[in-house]
Coordinates of C-alpha atoms in Angstrom, one line a residue:
M1 CA -54.9 12.1 83.8
T2 CA -51.9 14.0 84.2
S3 CA -48.9 13.7 81.4
A4 CA -47.1 11.1 83.7
D5 CA -50.1 9.2 84.4
T6 CA -50.2 8.6 80.6
Q7 CA -46.4 7.8 80.2
A8 CA -46.8 5.9 83.2
A9 CA -49.6 4.0 81.2
A10 CA -47.6 3.6 77.9
G11 CA -44.7 2.1 80.0
T12 CA -41.1 3.2 80.2
L13 CA -38.9 5.5 78.5
A14 CA -36.7 2.7 77.7
E15 CA -40.1 0.2 76.6
R16 CA -41.6 3.2 74.0
V17 CA -38.4 4.0 72.6
T18 CA -37.1 0.7 71.7
G19 CA -37.5 0.1 67.7
R20 CA -37.7 3.5 67.5
S21 CA -36.5 5.4 64.7
W22 CA -36.6 9.6 63.6
T23 CA -35.7 10.7 60.3
L24 CA -35.2 14.7 59.6
Q25 CA -37.7 15.3 56.7
E26 CA -35.9 18.1 55.1
P27 CA -32.1 17.6 53.6
Y28 CA -29.3 19.8 55.9
Q29 CA -27.9 21.8 52.9
V30 CA -24.0 21.8 53.8
A31 CA -23.3 25.7 52.5
R32 CA -19.4 27.3 52.0
P33 CA -20.1 29.7 55.0
A34 CA -21.6 27.3 57.1
V35 CA -18.2 25.2 56.8
R36 CA -16.2 28.1 57.1
E37 CA -17.7 29.2 60.2
F38 CA -17.7 25.3 61.5
A39 CA -13.7 25.5 60.9
R40 CA -13.3 28.9 62.3
A41 CA -15.1 27.4 65.7
V42 CA -13.4 24.4 66.2
G43 CA -9.8 25.8 65.0
A44 CA -9.3 24.1 61.8
E45 CA -7.2 26.3 60.0
H46 CA -6.2 24.2 56.6
P47 CA -7.0 25.3 53.8
V48 CA -9.4 22.8 52.2
H49 CA -11.4 24.1 55.2
H50 CA -11.6 28.2 53.3
D51 CA -10.4 28.2 50.3
V52 CA -12.0 26.9 47.1
A53 CA -9.5 26.8 44.9
V54 CA -7.6 24.6 47.7
A55 CA -9.8 22.0 48.3
A56 CA -10.4 22.2 44.4
E57 CA -6.9 21.4 43.4
A58 CA -6.5 18.5 47.0
G59 CA -9.8 16.9 44.4
Y60 CA -12.3 17.7 46.1
A61 CA -15.5 19.0 44.4
D62 CA -16.0 22.0 46.9
L63 CA -14.4 23.3 50.7
V64 CA -14.2 20.2 53.0
A65 CA -15.9 20.6 56.1
P66 CA -14.1 19.3 59.6
P67 CA -14.6 15.9 60.7
T68 CA -17.3 17.0 63.5
F69 CA -19.2 18.8 61.0
V70 CA -21.2 15.6 61.0
V71 CA -22.8 16.5 64.5
K72 CA -24.8 19.3 62.9
V73 CA -27.0 17.2 61.5
T74 CA -26.8 14.3 63.8
Q75 CA -28.0 16.0 66.1
A76 CA -30.4 17.8 64.2
A77 CA -31.6 14.3 63.8
D78 CA -31.6 13.0 67.8
F79 CA -33.9 15.9 68.6
L80 CA -37.0 14.6 66.9
L81 CA -36.4 11.9 69.1
L82 CA -36.4 14.3 72.4
S83 CA -39.1 16.6 71.1
D84 CA -41.2 13.7 70.5
P85 CA -44.2 14.7 71.9
D86 CA -45.2 10.9 72.4
L87 CA -41.8 10.7 74.8
G88 CA -43.0 13.4 77.4
I89 CA -39.1 14.2 77.2
A90 CA -37.7 17.0 79.4
L91 CA -34.9 18.4 78.0
Q92 CA -33.2 19.6 81.1
N93 CA -33.2 16.7 82.2
V94 CA -31.0 15.4 78.9
V95 CA -27.2 14.6 79.4
H96 CA -25.5 13.7 76.5
G97 CA -22.9 10.9 77.4
E98 CA -21.0 10.4 74.4
Q99 CA -20.4 10.9 71.0
S100 CA -18.1 9.0 68.2
F101 CA -18.1 9.0 64.5
T102 CA -17.0 6.5 61.2
H103 CA -16.7 8.7 58.4
E104 CA -17.7 7.2 54.7
R105 CA -16.3 10.2 53.2
P106 CA -15.8 13.7 54.1
V107 CA -18.9 16.3 53.6
V108 CA -18.2 19.0 51.3
A109 CA -19.7 22.3 50.6
G110 CA -23.1 21.6 48.6
D111 CA -24.0 18.5 50.0
E112 CA -27.4 17.5 50.9
L113 CA -27.8 15.4 54.2
T114 CA -30.5 13.7 55.4
A115 CA -30.2 11.6 59.1
T116 CA -31.7 8.9 60.7
T117 CA -31.9 8.8 64.2
E118 CA -32.6 5.0 65.5
V119 CA -32.2 3.7 69.5
T120 CA -29.8 0.8 69.5
S121 CA -30.7 -0.3 72.8
A122 CA -32.5 1.5 76.1
K123 CA -32.3 0.9 79.9
M124 CA -33.8 2.1 82.6
M125 CA -32.2 2.4 85.8
G126 CA -34.3 3.5 88.7
S127 CA -35.6 6.6 87.3
T128 CA -33.0 7.5 84.9
C129 CA -33.4 6.2 80.8
M130 CA -29.9 5.5 79.5
L131 CA -29.7 6.1 75.8
A132 CA -27.5 4.4 72.9
L133 CA -28.0 6.0 69.7
R134 CA -27.1 5.6 66.5
T135 CA -27.9 8.4 63.7
M136 CA -26.8 7.3 59.9
V137 CA -26.0 10.5 57.5
L138 CA -27.0 9.7 53.9
D139 CA -26.2 12.0 51.0
E140 CA -28.6 13.2 48.3
S141 CA -27.9 9.6 46.1
E142 CA -28.7 8.0 49.4
D143 CA -25.1 7.2 50.2
L144 CA -23.2 6.4 53.7
V145 CA -21.7 9.6 54.5
A146 CA -20.8 8.8 58.5
T147 CA -22.9 7.2 61.3
G148 CA -22.6 8.7 64.8
T149 CA -23.1 6.8 67.9
S150 CA -23.8 8.4 71.4
T151 CA -25.3 7.8 74.2
L152 CA -28.0 10.2 76.2
V153 CA -29.0 9.8 80.0
I154 CA -32.2 11.0 80.6
S155 CA -34.3 11.2 84.0
T156 CA -37.7 10.5 84.1
A157 CA -38.3 11.8 87.8
P158 CA -41.5 14.1 88.2
A159 CA -39.8 17.7 89.2
Q160 CA -39.5 18.7 92.3
E161 CA -41.5 21.4 93.9
A162 CA -39.9 24.2 94.7

């Protein structure tokens, strides 16, 4: 029996992911260099992203990460789904459709963040699976920091021979 036969016997990708979730096993340690590097990469020039003294004067415990920094954590949790051997997803068949975040508080250097990705909707359209995901990012106190939502479009069609 081939991998495709095994997957077909187990149902569609949408059926196999419905109701499932994946959680990071180790917390993501938010470090000052990562905050500074990310801020430079996205053009976030505000001093709270680069200068600890300025961040402290603004009332923060440490450097403040730009709002999109949380994608580092949400995508790590999303990758657990994509790399789950039970699903047999080929990364080259995945298109990231959209992404949004709702923030409860800023991420700051020193945070220890974990994330859980859950499938909120899975629908087959021919051989293509449309997945809606929600990723909850929690801090070391298990308080909600941010929620990411995203859509993935995944082709489940067999690879074409060259």
